[in-house]
Amino acid sequence: MKINLSAKLALMGLALSFAAFPASRGFSHGDTAPQAVDTEGLDSLGEGDEWLTVNPYRIEEGEEPNAQQTRAIEVGTVGYSQNCARCHGLEGVSGGMAPDLRYLDADEWGDEWYLDRIRNGVTQNGGVKMPPFADILNQEAAWAIRTYLETRPQD
Ligand code: HEC
């Protein structure tokens, strides 16, 4: 993409104004309402309510990510920061408000737990601790977020 000079200057101005008024603009990252995630570039995993039960994008240890896996990490990065970071912490590092999702085992058991939580959310004593995302995210987005978390360093 070509960006001409005036567009560049406008972008710089924008960046500067955000830098100048971070608090008043409420731009604390991850502070946004739940929203759908753009999954363009990811092949469809199938429509409907029947989701895969194992993360299809999982990168096994020592493997280089293929194109779908690379795209999944990108989609998951955005999806996580838009929908999960405000409770689970920026870049997957929990501040203590909700569990640190980097430590959820990258295996079938972890997938089952993850799927249940992300689709149904968590309620306790009538209170919503975590909202359900079944109507907001498709399975490509959900597994992309899981893949992103699995690639975050654990320390
Ligand atoms: C409003 C805050 C909030 C948001 C937003 C939120 N969660 Fe949670 N989540 C929680 C809390 C609190 C828990 C712990 C619930 C409990 O007590 O078991 C939790 C638990 C989980 C668990 C189970 C973790 C474990 O170790 O037991 C998973 C998986 C999870 N969330 C995934 C996500 C994902 C993925 C997103 C974004 C799509 C997300 N959550 C968005 C608050 C949130």
PDB file of C-alpha atoms and ligand atoms in Angstrom:
ATOM      1  CA  MET A   1       0.000   0.000   0.000  1.00  0.00           C
ATOM      2  CA  LYS A   2       1.265   3.447  -0.903  1.00  0.00           C
ATOM      3  CA  ILE A   3       0.833   6.172   1.640  1.00  0.00           C
ATOM      4  CA  ASN A   4       1.321   9.718   0.449  1.00  0.00           C
ATOM      5  CA  LEU A   5       2.953  12.397   2.517  1.00  0.00           C
ATOM      6  CA  SER A   6      -0.162  14.182   3.709  1.00  0.00           C
ATOM      7  CA  ALA A   7      -1.693  10.890   4.841  1.00  0.00           C
ATOM      8  CA  LYS A   8       1.511  10.145   6.710  1.00  0.00           C
ATOM      9  CA  LEU A   9       1.394  13.520   8.411  1.00  0.00           C
ATOM     10  CA  ALA A  10      -2.236  12.987   9.325  1.00  0.00           C
ATOM     11  CA  LEU A  11      -1.376   9.612  10.853  1.00  0.00           C
ATOM     12  CA  MET A  12       1.467  11.134  12.814  1.00  0.00           C
ATOM     13  CA  GLY A  13      -0.866  13.822  14.082  1.00  0.00           C
ATOM     14  CA  LEU A  14      -3.339  11.166  15.130  1.00  0.00           C
ATOM     15  CA  ALA A  15      -0.659   9.198  16.932  1.00  0.00           C
ATOM     16  CA  LEU A  16       0.479  12.347  18.682  1.00  0.00           C
ATOM     17  CA  SER A  17      -2.992  13.267  19.830  1.00  0.00           C
ATOM     18  CA  PHE A  18      -3.462   9.786  21.298  1.00  0.00           C
ATOM     19  CA  ALA A  19      -0.116  10.050  23.016  1.00  0.00           C
ATOM     20  CA  ALA A  20      -1.090  13.424  24.428  1.00  0.00           C
ATOM     21  CA  PHE A  21      -4.497  12.377  25.782  1.00  0.00           C
ATOM     22  CA  PRO A  22      -4.259   8.709  26.652  1.00  0.00           C
ATOM     23  CA  ALA A  23      -6.457   8.805  29.714  1.00  0.00           C
ATOM     24  CA  SER A  24      -9.188  11.151  28.549  1.00  0.00           C
ATOM     25  CA  ARG A  25      -9.733   9.116  25.413  1.00  0.00           C
ATOM     26  CA  GLY A  26     -10.193   5.899  27.297  1.00  0.00           C
ATOM     27  CA  PHE A  27      -7.735   4.205  25.020  1.00  0.00           C
ATOM     28  CA  SER A  28      -6.444   1.805  27.610  1.00  0.00           C
ATOM     29  CA  HIS A  29      -5.862  -1.210  25.406  1.00  0.00           C
ATOM     30  CA  GLY A  30      -8.286  -4.073  25.591  1.00  0.00           C
ATOM     31  CA  ASP A  31     -10.927  -1.870  27.112  1.00  0.00           C
ATOM     32  CA  THR A  32     -13.490  -2.417  24.402  1.00  0.00           C
ATOM     33  CA  ALA A  33     -16.930  -4.017  24.314  1.00  0.00           C
ATOM     34  CA  PRO A  34     -17.156  -7.634  23.076  1.00  0.00           C
ATOM     35  CA  GLN A  35     -16.987  -7.683  19.320  1.00  0.00           C
ATOM     36  CA  ALA A  36     -16.786 -10.032  16.382  1.00  0.00           C
ATOM     37  CA  VAL A  37     -13.312 -10.767  15.051  1.00  0.00           C
ATOM     38  CA  ASP A  38     -12.299 -10.496  11.407  1.00  0.00           C
ATOM     39  CA  THR A  39     -11.263 -14.033  10.484  1.00  0.00           C
ATOM     40  CA  GLU A  40     -10.574 -13.363   6.812  1.00  0.00           C
ATOM     41  CA  GLY A  41      -7.735 -15.546   5.549  1.00  0.00           C
ATOM     42  CA  LEU A  42      -8.658 -18.486   7.767  1.00  0.00           C
ATOM     43  CA  ASP A  43     -10.295 -21.432   6.000  1.00  0.00           C
ATOM     44  CA  SER A  44     -13.779 -22.245   7.260  1.00  0.00           C
ATOM     45  CA  LEU A  45     -13.838 -24.918   9.959  1.00  0.00           C
ATOM     46  CA  GLY A  46     -17.516 -25.602   9.319  1.00  0.00           C
ATOM     47  CA  GLU A  47     -20.717 -23.705   9.987  1.00  0.00           C
ATOM     48  CA  GLY A  48     -23.218 -24.295  12.736  1.00  0.00           C
ATOM     49  CA  ASP A  49     -23.104 -25.172  16.412  1.00  0.00           C
ATOM     50  CA  GLU A  50     -20.904 -28.247  16.122  1.00  0.00           C
ATOM     51  CA  TRP A  51     -17.422 -26.979  16.765  1.00  0.00           C
ATOM     52  CA  LEU A  52     -14.199 -28.926  16.495  1.00  0.00           C
ATOM     53  CA  THR A  53     -13.096 -30.271  19.862  1.00  0.00           C
ATOM     54  CA  VAL A  54      -9.354 -29.906  19.331  1.00  0.00           C
ATOM     55  CA  ASN A  55      -7.483 -26.760  18.332  1.00  0.00           C
ATOM     56  CA  PRO A  56      -6.962 -27.161  14.567  1.00  0.00           C
ATOM     57  CA  TYR A  57      -4.208 -24.520  14.493  1.00  0.00           C
ATOM     58  CA  ARG A  58      -2.074 -25.952  17.285  1.00  0.00           C
ATOM     59  CA  ILE A  59       1.634 -25.610  16.575  1.00  0.00           C
ATOM     60  CA  GLU A  60       3.432 -28.664  17.897  1.00  0.00           C
ATOM     61  CA  GLU A  61       6.694 -28.120  19.674  1.00  0.00           C
ATOM     62  CA  GLY A  62       9.615 -27.604  17.309  1.00  0.00           C
ATOM     63  CA  GLU A  63       7.327 -27.026  14.310  1.00  0.00           C
ATOM     64  CA  GLU A  64       7.349 -23.898  12.186  1.00  0.00           C
ATOM     65  CA  PRO A  65       3.855 -22.401  11.821  1.00  0.00           C
ATOM     66  CA  ASN A  66       2.264 -22.895   8.395  1.00  0.00           C
ATOM     67  CA  ALA A  67       0.263 -20.138   6.668  1.00  0.00           C
ATOM     68  CA  GLN A  68      -3.036 -20.924   8.442  1.00  0.00           C
ATOM     69  CA  GLN A  69      -1.311 -21.097  11.803  1.00  0.00           C
ATOM     70  CA  THR A  70       0.472 -17.799  11.190  1.00  0.00           C
ATOM     71  CA  ARG A  71      -2.806 -16.149  10.243  1.00  0.00           C
ATOM     72  CA  ALA A  72      -4.469 -17.704  13.307  1.00  0.00           C
ATOM     73  CA  ILE A  73      -1.912 -16.045  15.571  1.00  0.00           C
ATOM     74  CA  GLU A  74      -2.602 -12.675  13.930  1.00  0.00           C
ATOM     75  CA  VAL A  75      -6.370 -13.068  14.221  1.00  0.00           C
ATOM     76  CA  GLY A  76      -6.005 -14.313  17.779  1.00  0.00           C
ATOM     77  CA  THR A  77      -3.837 -11.371  18.783  1.00  0.00           C
ATOM     78  CA  VAL A  78      -6.558  -8.927  17.764  1.00  0.00           C
ATOM     79  CA  GLY A  79      -9.402 -11.080  19.062  1.00  0.00           C
ATOM     80  CA  TYR A  80      -7.759 -11.497  22.433  1.00  0.00           C
ATOM     81  CA  SER A  81      -6.996  -7.836  22.947  1.00  0.00           C
ATOM     82  CA  GLN A  82     -10.520  -6.839  21.905  1.00  0.00           C
ATOM     83  CA  ASN A  83     -12.449  -9.397  23.906  1.00  0.00           C
ATOM     84  CA  CYS A  84     -10.387 -10.963  26.651  1.00  0.00           C
ATOM     85  CA  ALA A  85      -7.547  -8.665  27.716  1.00  0.00           C
ATOM     86  CA  ARG A  86      -9.698  -6.420  29.892  1.00  0.00           C
ATOM     87  CA  CYS A  87     -10.157  -9.316  32.331  1.00  0.00           C
ATOM     88  CA  HIS A  88      -7.410 -11.800  31.503  1.00  0.00           C
ATOM     89  CA  GLY A  89      -4.644  -9.212  31.092  1.00  0.00           C
ATOM     90  CA  LEU A  90      -2.724  -7.534  28.296  1.00  0.00           C
ATOM     91  CA  GLU A  91      -0.873  -9.912  25.971  1.00  0.00           C
ATOM     92  CA  GLY A  92      -2.102 -12.867  27.961  1.00  0.00           C
ATOM     93  CA  VAL A  93      -0.391 -11.887  31.182  1.00  0.00           C
ATOM     94  CA  SER A  94      -3.012 -11.916  33.910  1.00  0.00           C
ATOM     95  CA  GLY A  95      -3.078  -9.138  36.454  1.00  0.00           C
ATOM     96  CA  GLY A  96      -4.977 -11.385  38.855  1.00  0.00           C
ATOM     97  CA  MET A  97      -8.560 -10.484  37.948  1.00  0.00           C
ATOM     98  CA  ALA A  98      -9.085 -13.693  35.973  1.00  0.00           C
ATOM     99  CA  PRO A  99      -6.957 -16.807  35.354  1.00  0.00           C
ATOM    100  CA  ASP A 100      -3.796 -16.546  33.280  1.00  0.00           C
ATOM    101  CA  LEU A 101      -4.798 -18.360  30.100  1.00  0.00           C
ATOM    102  CA  ARG A 102      -1.239 -19.104  28.991  1.00  0.00           C
ATOM    103  CA  TYR A 103      -1.131 -21.902  31.534  1.00  0.00           C
ATOM    104  CA  LEU A 104      -4.166 -23.777  30.252  1.00  0.00           C
ATOM    105  CA  ASP A 105      -2.681 -27.046  28.982  1.00  0.00           C
ATOM    106  CA  ALA A 106      -2.299 -27.197  25.199  1.00  0.00           C
ATOM    107  CA  ASP A 107      -3.975 -30.589  24.979  1.00  0.00           C
ATOM    108  CA  GLU A 108      -7.404 -32.119  24.473  1.00  0.00           C
ATOM    109  CA  TRP A 109      -8.445 -31.598  28.060  1.00  0.00           C
ATOM    110  CA  GLY A 110      -7.421 -27.953  27.918  1.00  0.00           C
ATOM    111  CA  ASP A 111      -9.317 -27.553  24.651  1.00  0.00           C
ATOM    112  CA  GLU A 112     -12.493 -28.960  26.155  1.00  0.00           C
ATOM    113  CA  TRP A 113     -12.273 -26.608  29.138  1.00  0.00           C
ATOM    114  CA  TYR A 114     -11.427 -23.649  26.920  1.00  0.00           C
ATOM    115  CA  LEU A 115     -14.344 -24.343  24.585  1.00  0.00           C
ATOM    116  CA  ASP A 116     -16.811 -24.640  27.428  1.00  0.00           C
ATOM    117  CA  ARG A 117     -15.667 -21.379  29.013  1.00  0.00           C
ATOM    118  CA  ILE A 118     -15.480 -19.323  25.854  1.00  0.00           C
ATOM    119  CA  ARG A 119     -18.840 -20.497  24.533  1.00  0.00           C
ATOM    120  CA  ASN A 120     -20.853 -20.515  27.733  1.00  0.00           C
ATOM    121  CA  GLY A 121     -18.989 -18.082  29.959  1.00  0.00           C
ATOM    122  CA  VAL A 122     -18.978 -18.543  33.717  1.00  0.00           C
ATOM    123  CA  THR A 123     -21.728 -17.683  36.179  1.00  0.00           C
ATOM    124  CA  GLN A 124     -21.592 -18.121  39.911  1.00  0.00           C
ATOM    125  CA  ASN A 125     -24.353 -17.470  42.431  1.00  0.00           C
ATOM    126  CA  GLY A 126     -26.361 -15.768  39.706  1.00  0.00           C
ATOM    127  CA  GLY A 127     -23.555 -13.370  38.839  1.00  0.00           C
ATOM    128  CA  VAL A 128     -21.750 -13.335  35.500  1.00  0.00           C
ATOM    129  CA  LYS A 129     -18.023 -13.760  36.091  1.00  0.00           C
ATOM    130  CA  MET A 130     -17.321 -14.132  32.408  1.00  0.00           C
ATOM    131  CA  PRO A 131     -19.808 -13.460  29.590  1.00  0.00           C
ATOM    132  CA  PRO A 132     -20.533 -16.162  26.971  1.00  0.00           C
ATOM    133  CA  PHE A 133     -18.990 -15.588  23.534  1.00  0.00           C
ATOM    134  CA  ALA A 134     -20.948 -18.197  21.551  1.00  0.00           C
ATOM    135  CA  ASP A 135     -22.951 -15.497  19.759  1.00  0.00           C
ATOM    136  CA  ILE A 136     -20.038 -13.125  19.256  1.00  0.00           C
ATOM    137  CA  LEU A 137     -17.169 -15.271  18.026  1.00  0.00           C
ATOM    138  CA  ASN A 138     -17.143 -17.982  15.382  1.00  0.00           C
ATOM    139  CA  GLN A 139     -15.009 -21.057  15.946  1.00  0.00           C
ATOM    140  CA  GLU A 140     -12.214 -19.793  13.722  1.00  0.00           C
ATOM    141  CA  ALA A 141     -11.875 -16.747  15.997  1.00  0.00           C
ATOM    142  CA  ALA A 142     -12.130 -18.834  19.168  1.00  0.00           C
ATOM    143  CA  TRP A 143      -9.405 -21.262  18.089  1.00  0.00           C
ATOM    144  CA  ALA A 144      -7.273 -18.403  16.799  1.00  0.00           C
ATOM    145  CA  ILE A 145      -7.353 -16.797  20.254  1.00  0.00           C
ATOM    146  CA  ARG A 146      -6.407 -20.118  21.804  1.00  0.00           C
ATOM    147  CA  THR A 147      -3.500 -20.444  19.366  1.00  0.00           C
ATOM    148  CA  TYR A 148      -2.305 -16.928  20.161  1.00  0.00           C
ATOM    149  CA  LEU A 149      -2.334 -17.757  23.887  1.00  0.00           C
ATOM    150  CA  GLU A 150      -0.417 -20.988  23.294  1.00  0.00           C
ATOM    151  CA  THR A 151       2.334 -19.045  21.564  1.00  0.00           C
ATOM    152  CA  ARG A 152       2.741 -16.468  24.327  1.00  0.00           C
ATOM    153  CA  PRO A 153       5.863 -17.035  26.426  1.00  0.00           C
ATOM    154  CA  GLN A 154       4.996 -18.330  29.893  1.00  0.00           C
ATOM    155  CA  ASP A 155       7.434 -16.198  31.836  1.00  0.00           C
TER     156      ASP A 155
HETATM  157  C1  HEC B   1     -15.610  -9.812  32.231  1.00  0.00           C
HETATM  158  C2  HEC B   1     -14.326 -10.458  32.422  1.00  0.00           C
HETATM  159  C3  HEC B   1     -13.944 -11.556  31.456  1.00  0.00           C
HETATM  160  C4  HEC B   1     -13.834 -11.503  30.076  1.00  0.00           C
HETATM  161  C5  HEC B   1     -14.135 -10.317  29.162  1.00  0.00           C
HETATM  162  C6  HEC B   1     -13.354 -12.787  29.662  1.00  0.00           C
HETATM  163  N1  HEC B   1     -13.181 -13.603  30.739  1.00  0.00           N
HETATM  164 FE1  HEC B   1     -12.541 -15.535  30.710  1.00  0.00          FE
HETATM  165  N2  HEC B   1     -12.820 -15.674  32.723  1.00  0.00           N
HETATM  166  C7  HEC B   1     -13.145 -14.622  33.559  1.00  0.00           C
HETATM  167  C8  HEC B   1     -13.137 -15.076  34.940  1.00  0.00           C
HETATM  168  C9  HEC B   1     -13.425 -14.223  36.171  1.00  0.00           C
HETATM  169  C10 HEC B   1     -12.796 -16.445  34.906  1.00  0.00           C
HETATM  170  C11 HEC B   1     -12.682 -17.414  36.092  1.00  0.00           C
HETATM  171  C12 HEC B   1     -14.048 -17.968  36.363  1.00  0.00           C
HETATM  172  C13 HEC B   1     -14.012 -18.989  37.483  1.00  0.00           C
HETATM  173  O1  HEC B   1     -14.076 -18.581  38.631  1.00  0.00           O
HETATM  174  O2  HEC B   1     -13.916 -20.181  37.173  1.00  0.00           O
HETATM  175  C14 HEC B   1     -12.598 -16.782  33.494  1.00  0.00           C
HETATM  176  C15 HEC B   1     -12.236 -18.039  33.042  1.00  0.00           C
HETATM  177  C16 HEC B   1     -11.855 -18.330  31.747  1.00  0.00           C
HETATM  178  C17 HEC B   1     -11.356 -19.609  31.311  1.00  0.00           C
HETATM  179  C18 HEC B   1     -11.096 -20.822  32.199  1.00  0.00           C
HETATM  180  C19 HEC B   1      -9.677 -20.657  32.717  1.00  0.00           C
HETATM  181  C20 HEC B   1      -9.293 -21.600  33.818  1.00  0.00           C
HETATM  182  O3  HEC B   1      -8.060 -21.713  34.079  1.00  0.00           O
HETATM  183  O4  HEC B   1     -10.159 -22.178  34.461  1.00  0.00           O
HETATM  184  C21 HEC B   1     -11.091 -19.498  29.994  1.00  0.00           C
HETATM  185  C22 HEC B   1     -10.529 -20.566  29.078  1.00  0.00           C
HETATM  186  C23 HEC B   1     -11.437 -18.148  29.595  1.00  0.00           C
HETATM  187  N3  HEC B   1     -11.904 -17.471  30.698  1.00  0.00           N
HETATM  188  C24 HEC B   1     -11.287 -17.634  28.331  1.00  0.00           C
HETATM  189  C25 HEC B   1     -11.635 -16.355  27.942  1.00  0.00           C
HETATM  190  C26 HEC B   1     -11.464 -15.847  26.611  1.00  0.00           C
HETATM  191  C27 HEC B   1     -10.803 -16.599  25.485  1.00  0.00           C
HETATM  192  C28 HEC B   1     -11.994 -14.582  26.599  1.00  0.00           C
HETATM  193  C29 HEC B   1     -12.121 -13.650  25.430  1.00  0.00           C
HETATM  194  C30 HEC B   1     -12.782 -14.184  24.252  1.00  0.00           C
HETATM  195  C31 HEC B   1     -12.471 -14.301  27.939  1.00  0.00           C
HETATM  196  N4  HEC B   1     -12.228 -15.397  28.720  1.00  0.00           N
HETATM  197  C32 HEC B   1     -13.081 -13.122  28.328  1.00  0.00           C
HETATM  198  C33 HEC B   1     -13.453 -13.328  33.160  1.00  0.00           C
HETATM  199  C34 HEC B   1     -13.518 -12.886  31.853  1.00  0.00           C
END
